[in-house]
Coordinates of C-alpha atoms in Angstrom, one line a residue:
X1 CA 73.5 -15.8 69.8
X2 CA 74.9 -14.9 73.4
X3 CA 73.1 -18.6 74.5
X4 CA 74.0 -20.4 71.3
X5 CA 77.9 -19.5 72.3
X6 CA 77.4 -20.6 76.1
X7 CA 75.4 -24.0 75.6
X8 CA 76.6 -25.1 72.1
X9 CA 73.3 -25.6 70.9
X10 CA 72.3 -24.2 67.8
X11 CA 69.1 -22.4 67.9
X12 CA 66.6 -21.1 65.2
X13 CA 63.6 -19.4 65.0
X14 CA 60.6 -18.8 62.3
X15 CA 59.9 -15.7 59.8
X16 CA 56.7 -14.6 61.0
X17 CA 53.8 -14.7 58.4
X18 CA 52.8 -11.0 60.0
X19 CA 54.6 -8.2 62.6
X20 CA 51.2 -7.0 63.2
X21 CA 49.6 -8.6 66.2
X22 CA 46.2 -8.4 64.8
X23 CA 46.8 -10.1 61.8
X24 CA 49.2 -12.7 63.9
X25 CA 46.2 -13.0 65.6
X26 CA 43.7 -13.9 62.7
X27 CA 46.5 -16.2 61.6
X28 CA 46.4 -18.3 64.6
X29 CA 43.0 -18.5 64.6
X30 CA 42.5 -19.4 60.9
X31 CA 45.2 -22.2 61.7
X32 CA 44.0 -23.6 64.6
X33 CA 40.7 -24.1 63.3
X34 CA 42.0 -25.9 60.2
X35 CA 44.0 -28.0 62.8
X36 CA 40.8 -28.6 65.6
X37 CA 38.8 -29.4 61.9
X38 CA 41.3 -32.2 60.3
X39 CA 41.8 -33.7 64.2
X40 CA 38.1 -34.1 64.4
X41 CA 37.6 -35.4 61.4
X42 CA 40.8 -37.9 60.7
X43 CA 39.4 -39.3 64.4
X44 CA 35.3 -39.5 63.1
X45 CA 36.6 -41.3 60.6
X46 CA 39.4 -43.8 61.9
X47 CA 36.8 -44.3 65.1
X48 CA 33.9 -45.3 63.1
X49 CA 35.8 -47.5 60.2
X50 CA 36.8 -49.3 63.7
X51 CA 33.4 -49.4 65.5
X52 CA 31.9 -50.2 62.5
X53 CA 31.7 -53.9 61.4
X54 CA 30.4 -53.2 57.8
X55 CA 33.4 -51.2 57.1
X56 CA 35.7 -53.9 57.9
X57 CA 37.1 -54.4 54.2
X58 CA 40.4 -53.3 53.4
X59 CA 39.8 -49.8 51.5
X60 CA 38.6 -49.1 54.9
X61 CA 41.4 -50.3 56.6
X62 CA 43.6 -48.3 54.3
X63 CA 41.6 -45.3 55.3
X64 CA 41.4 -46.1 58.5
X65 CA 45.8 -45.8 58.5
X66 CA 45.4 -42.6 56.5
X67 CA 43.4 -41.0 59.2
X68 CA 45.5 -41.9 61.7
X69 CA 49.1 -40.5 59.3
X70 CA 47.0 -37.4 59.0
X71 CA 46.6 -37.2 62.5
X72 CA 50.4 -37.9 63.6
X73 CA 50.9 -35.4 60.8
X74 CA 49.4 -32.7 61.5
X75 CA 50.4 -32.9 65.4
X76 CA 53.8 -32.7 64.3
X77 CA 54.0 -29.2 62.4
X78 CA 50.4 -27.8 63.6
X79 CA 51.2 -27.1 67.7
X80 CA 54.8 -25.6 66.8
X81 CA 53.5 -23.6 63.8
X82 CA 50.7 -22.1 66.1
X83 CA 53.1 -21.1 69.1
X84 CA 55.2 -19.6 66.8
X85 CA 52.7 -17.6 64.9
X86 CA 51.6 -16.0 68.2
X87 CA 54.5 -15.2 69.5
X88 CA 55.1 -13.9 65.7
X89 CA 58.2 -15.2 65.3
X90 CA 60.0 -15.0 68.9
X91 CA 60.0 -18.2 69.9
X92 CA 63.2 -20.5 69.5
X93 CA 63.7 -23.9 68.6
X94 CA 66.8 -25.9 68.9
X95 CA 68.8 -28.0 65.9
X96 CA 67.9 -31.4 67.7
X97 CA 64.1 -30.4 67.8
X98 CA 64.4 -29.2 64.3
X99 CA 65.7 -32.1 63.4
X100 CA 63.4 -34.3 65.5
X101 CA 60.5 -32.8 63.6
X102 CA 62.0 -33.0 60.1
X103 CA 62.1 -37.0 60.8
X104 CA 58.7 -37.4 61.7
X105 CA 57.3 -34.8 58.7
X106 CA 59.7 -37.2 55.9
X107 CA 58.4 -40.4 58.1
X108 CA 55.0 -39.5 57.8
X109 CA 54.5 -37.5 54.5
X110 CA 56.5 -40.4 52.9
X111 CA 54.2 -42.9 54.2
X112 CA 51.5 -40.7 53.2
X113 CA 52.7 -40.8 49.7
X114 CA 53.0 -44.7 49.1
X115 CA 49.8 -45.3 51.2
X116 CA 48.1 -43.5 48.6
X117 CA 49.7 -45.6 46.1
X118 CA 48.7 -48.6 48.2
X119 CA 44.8 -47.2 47.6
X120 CA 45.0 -47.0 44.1
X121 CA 46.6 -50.6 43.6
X122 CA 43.2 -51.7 46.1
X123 CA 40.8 -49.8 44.0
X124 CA 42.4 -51.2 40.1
X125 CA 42.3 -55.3 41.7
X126 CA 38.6 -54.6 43.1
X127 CA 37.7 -52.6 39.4
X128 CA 39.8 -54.7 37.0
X129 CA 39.8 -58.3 39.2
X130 CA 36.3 -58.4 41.3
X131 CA 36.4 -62.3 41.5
X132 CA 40.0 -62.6 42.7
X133 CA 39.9 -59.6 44.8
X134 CA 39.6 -61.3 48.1
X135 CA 41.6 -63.6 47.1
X136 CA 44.7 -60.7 45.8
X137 CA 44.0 -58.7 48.9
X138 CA 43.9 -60.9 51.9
X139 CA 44.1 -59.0 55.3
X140 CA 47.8 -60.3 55.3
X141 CA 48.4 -58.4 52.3
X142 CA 47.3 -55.8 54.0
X143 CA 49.4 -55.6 56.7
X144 CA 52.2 -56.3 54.8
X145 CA 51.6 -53.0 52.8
X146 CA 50.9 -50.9 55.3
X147 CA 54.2 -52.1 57.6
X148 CA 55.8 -51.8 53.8
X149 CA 54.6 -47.7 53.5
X150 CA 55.9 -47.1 57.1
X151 CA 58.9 -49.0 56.6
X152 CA 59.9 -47.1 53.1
X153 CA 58.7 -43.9 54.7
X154 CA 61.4 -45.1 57.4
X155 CA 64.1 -45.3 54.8
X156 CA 63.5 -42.1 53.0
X157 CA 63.3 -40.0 56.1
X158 CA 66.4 -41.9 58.0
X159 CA 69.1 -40.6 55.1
X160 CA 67.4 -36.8 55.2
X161 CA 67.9 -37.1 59.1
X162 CA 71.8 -38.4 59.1
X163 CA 72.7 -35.5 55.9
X164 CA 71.1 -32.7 58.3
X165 CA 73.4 -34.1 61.4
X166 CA 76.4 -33.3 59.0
X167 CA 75.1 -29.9 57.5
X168 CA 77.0 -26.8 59.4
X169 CA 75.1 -23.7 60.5
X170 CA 76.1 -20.5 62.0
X171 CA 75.3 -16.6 61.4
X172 CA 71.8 -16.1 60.6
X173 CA 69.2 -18.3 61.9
X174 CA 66.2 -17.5 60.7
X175 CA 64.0 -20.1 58.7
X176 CA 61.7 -18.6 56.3
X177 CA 59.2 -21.2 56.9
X178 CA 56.9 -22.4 59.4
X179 CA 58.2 -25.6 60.2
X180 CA 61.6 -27.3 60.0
X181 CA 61.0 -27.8 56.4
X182 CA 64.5 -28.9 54.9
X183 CA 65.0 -27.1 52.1
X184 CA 64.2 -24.1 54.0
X185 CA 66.7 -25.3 56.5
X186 CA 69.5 -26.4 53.8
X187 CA 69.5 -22.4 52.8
X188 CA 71.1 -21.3 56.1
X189 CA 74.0 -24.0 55.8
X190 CA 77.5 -22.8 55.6
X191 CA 78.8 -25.0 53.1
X192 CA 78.2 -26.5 50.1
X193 CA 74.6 -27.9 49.6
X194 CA 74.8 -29.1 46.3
X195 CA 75.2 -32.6 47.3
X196 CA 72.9 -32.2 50.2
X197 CA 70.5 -30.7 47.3
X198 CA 70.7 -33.6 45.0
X199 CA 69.5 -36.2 47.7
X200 CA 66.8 -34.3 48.9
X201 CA 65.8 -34.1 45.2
X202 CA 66.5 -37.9 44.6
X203 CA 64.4 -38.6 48.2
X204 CA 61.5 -36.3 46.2
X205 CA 61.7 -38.9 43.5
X206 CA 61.3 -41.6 45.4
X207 CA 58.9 -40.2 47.8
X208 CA 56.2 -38.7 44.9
X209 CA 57.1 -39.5 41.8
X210 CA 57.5 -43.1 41.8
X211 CA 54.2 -43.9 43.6
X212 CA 52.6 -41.1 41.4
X213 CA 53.3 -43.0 38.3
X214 CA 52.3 -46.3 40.0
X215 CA 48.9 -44.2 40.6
X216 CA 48.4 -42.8 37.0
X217 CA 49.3 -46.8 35.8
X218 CA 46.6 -48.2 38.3
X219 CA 43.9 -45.5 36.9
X220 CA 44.4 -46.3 33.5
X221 CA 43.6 -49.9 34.0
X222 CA 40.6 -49.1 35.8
X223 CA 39.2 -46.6 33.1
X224 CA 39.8 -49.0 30.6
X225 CA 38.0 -51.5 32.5
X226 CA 35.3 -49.0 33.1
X227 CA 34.9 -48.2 29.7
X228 CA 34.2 -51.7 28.9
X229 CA 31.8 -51.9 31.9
X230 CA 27.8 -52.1 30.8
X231 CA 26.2 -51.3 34.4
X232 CA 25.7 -47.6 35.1
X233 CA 25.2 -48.4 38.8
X234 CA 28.2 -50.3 38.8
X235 CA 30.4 -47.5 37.1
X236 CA 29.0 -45.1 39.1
X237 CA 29.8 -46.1 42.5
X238 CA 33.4 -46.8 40.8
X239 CA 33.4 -43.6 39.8
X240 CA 32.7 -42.4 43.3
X241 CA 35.2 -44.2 45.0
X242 CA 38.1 -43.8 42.9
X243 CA 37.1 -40.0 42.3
X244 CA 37.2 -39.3 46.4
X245 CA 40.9 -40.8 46.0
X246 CA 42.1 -39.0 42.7
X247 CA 41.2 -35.8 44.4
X248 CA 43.7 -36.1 47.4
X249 CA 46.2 -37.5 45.3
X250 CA 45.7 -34.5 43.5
X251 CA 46.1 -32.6 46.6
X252 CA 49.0 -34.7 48.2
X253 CA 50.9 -34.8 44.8
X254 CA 50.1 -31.7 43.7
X255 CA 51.5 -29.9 46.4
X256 CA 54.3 -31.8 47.1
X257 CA 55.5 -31.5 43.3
X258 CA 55.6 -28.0 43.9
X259 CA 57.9 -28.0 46.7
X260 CA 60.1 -30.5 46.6
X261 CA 61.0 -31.5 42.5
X262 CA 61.4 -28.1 40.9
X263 CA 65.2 -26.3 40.6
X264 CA 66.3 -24.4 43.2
X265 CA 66.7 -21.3 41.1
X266 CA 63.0 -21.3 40.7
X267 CA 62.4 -21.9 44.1
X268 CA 60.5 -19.0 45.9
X269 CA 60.2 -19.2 49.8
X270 CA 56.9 -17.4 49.4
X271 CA 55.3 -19.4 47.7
X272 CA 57.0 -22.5 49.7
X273 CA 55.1 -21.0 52.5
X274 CA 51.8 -20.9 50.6
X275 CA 52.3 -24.2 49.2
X276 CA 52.8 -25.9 52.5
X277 CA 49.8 -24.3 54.2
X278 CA 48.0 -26.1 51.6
X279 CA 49.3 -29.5 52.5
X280 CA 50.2 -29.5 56.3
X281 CA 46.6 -28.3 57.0
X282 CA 44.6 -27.9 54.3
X283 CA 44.8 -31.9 53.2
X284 CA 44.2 -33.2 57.0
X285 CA 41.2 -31.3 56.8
X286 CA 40.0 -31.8 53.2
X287 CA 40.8 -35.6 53.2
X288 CA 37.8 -36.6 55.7
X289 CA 35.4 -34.4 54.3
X290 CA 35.8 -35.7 50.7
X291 CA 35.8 -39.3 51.7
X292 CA 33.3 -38.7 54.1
X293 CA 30.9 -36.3 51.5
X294 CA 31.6 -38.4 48.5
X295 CA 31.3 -42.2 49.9
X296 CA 27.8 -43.1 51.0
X297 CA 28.7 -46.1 53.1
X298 CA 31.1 -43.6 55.3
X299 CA 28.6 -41.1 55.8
X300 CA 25.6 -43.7 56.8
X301 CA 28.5 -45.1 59.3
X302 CA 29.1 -41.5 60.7
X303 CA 25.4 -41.4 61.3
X304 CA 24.9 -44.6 63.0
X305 CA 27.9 -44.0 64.9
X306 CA 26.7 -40.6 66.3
X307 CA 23.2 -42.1 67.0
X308 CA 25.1 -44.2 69.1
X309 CA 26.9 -42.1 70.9
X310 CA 24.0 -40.1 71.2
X311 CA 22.2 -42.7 72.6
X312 CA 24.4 -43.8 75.2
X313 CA 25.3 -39.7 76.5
X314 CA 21.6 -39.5 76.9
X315 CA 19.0 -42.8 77.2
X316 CA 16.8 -41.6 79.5
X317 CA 15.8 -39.4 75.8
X318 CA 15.4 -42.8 73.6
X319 CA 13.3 -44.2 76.8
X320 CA 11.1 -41.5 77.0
X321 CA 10.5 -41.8 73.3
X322 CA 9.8 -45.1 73.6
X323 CA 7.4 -44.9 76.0
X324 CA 5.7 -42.4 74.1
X325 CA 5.7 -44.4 70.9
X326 CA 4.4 -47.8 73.5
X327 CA 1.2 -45.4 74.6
X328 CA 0.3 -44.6 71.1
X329 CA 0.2 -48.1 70.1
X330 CA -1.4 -49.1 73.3
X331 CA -4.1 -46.5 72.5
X332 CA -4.4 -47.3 69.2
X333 CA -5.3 -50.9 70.1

């Protein structure tokens, strides 16, 4: 407080998950791998959708800009979480950071959200449409909705960001969170929150339930159209598809609900804690591995991609097989 009072900046710091520094420590660990995991797998997959020319299409390209969300993502809560866990709760971080870091989460969670949304609308005109679908979704399209989920993910976080500027704190500055989570950071206001409550509530709206309900619309078309469809080959790799999505919207949505559209009276930071574990690095980590586990043509791209690389780290390998596999033949003949 004795700095807060000479500088004028308003610093806060984070309720430790654990006092004991053995347990910090297994924390940190336990985190960081989930973080190393959804790094290395958000960048397997966005680097071999773009290596890859078979996987040019656009449910690639969608995925391809979901890997790289989850990657900006998780940078922005995982490295500050992790210093923070170590240093169990010691280690300060100013309002403009806070703030700085509450944009980018809204910016990039938001996007996350209508992305999503984005998918499902791909997947129900490729189901429902196959003859018009490269016609519906031309790679303009595409672009368009992509720049349209950073751009609304721009607007939702941009009103969140000017309402904190305004919000007055003083006394006790300790965020029971892990992150500059807002409403974590709303509960050490002095003032009135109420109307400060009721935007972030209507931003929550925006943000998960409206491109939830556009999801839940899209997969009723397509099991209706599946329904009516007579190939089992062609239902199942539907089915697969759409089944890899569903489950991180599951995830995403899930998660999300939890958090941000219940009453504050119900609201426990506990469990606001637990929650947000799941999604800041559980989902980074779970989203490549279920696209990657459940989708044939991602996995078969992995491989060829790794062969590759493979290859080029160490040829004189592939020669040497060669030149085995050249003898046998010659002595064969």
């Amino acid at each position: 407080m004795e700095e807060e009072n000479q500088t004028g900046v308003v610093y806060f710091h984070f309720h430790p998950f654990s006092t004991d520094p053995a347990v910090a420590r297994l924390i940190f660990v336990a985190l960081l791998l989930l973080f190393l995991g959804s790094l290395v797998g958000n960048i397997t997959i966005g680097l071999t959708i773009w290596r890859d020319h078979s996987l040019h299409t656009p449910m690639y390209f969608f995925l391809f800009v979901l890997a790289m969300l989850e990657i900006g993502y998780s940078t922005n809560i995982a490295p500050l979480t992790l210093a923070s866990v170590l240093s169990m709760g010691q280690m300060l971080i100013s309002l403009p950071a806070c703030r700085t870091q509450m944009f980018f989460f809204v910016l990039l969670g938001g996007s996350d959200c209508v992305l999503l949304a984005v998918m499902a609308y791909d997947r129900y005109v490729a189901i429902c449409h196959p003859l018009h679908y490269k016609l519906i979704v031309s790679w303009q399209l595409c672009g368009q909705m992509t720049l349209g989920s950073l751009g609304l993910g721009f607007l939702l976080s941009l009103p969140l960001t000017i309402l904190n500027c305004r919000l007055p704190f003083c006394g006790h500055n300790e965020i029971y969170h892990f992150f500059c989570d807002m409403p974590a950071v709303m509960r050490l206001a002095c003032a009135d929150t109420h109307v400060y409550e009721a935007v972030v509530y209507a931003i929550g709206v925006a943000a998960v339930a409206v491109p939830f309900l556009l999801i839940c619309l899209s997969y009723s078309c397509i099991m209706a159209t599946l329904l009516r469809m007579n190939s089992a080959k062609g239902k199942h790799r539907a089915f697969s598809t759409c089944s890899s999505h569903l489950i991180v919207v599951l995830l995403q949505y899930g998660s999300c609900t939890l958090i941000y559209l219940r009453p504050r009276s119900s609201y426990s930071p506990e469990e606001g804690r637990a929650v947000s574990v799941v999604y800041t690095f559980f989902s980074p980590l779970l989203n490549p591995l279920i696209y990657s586990i459940r989708n044939q043509e991602v996995t078969d791209a992995v491989r060829r991609l790794s062969a590759r690389m493979c290859w080029f780290r160490k040829p004189e390998i592939f020669l040497a097989r060669k030149n085995i596999a050249q003898t046998r033949r010659s002595s064969m003949i």
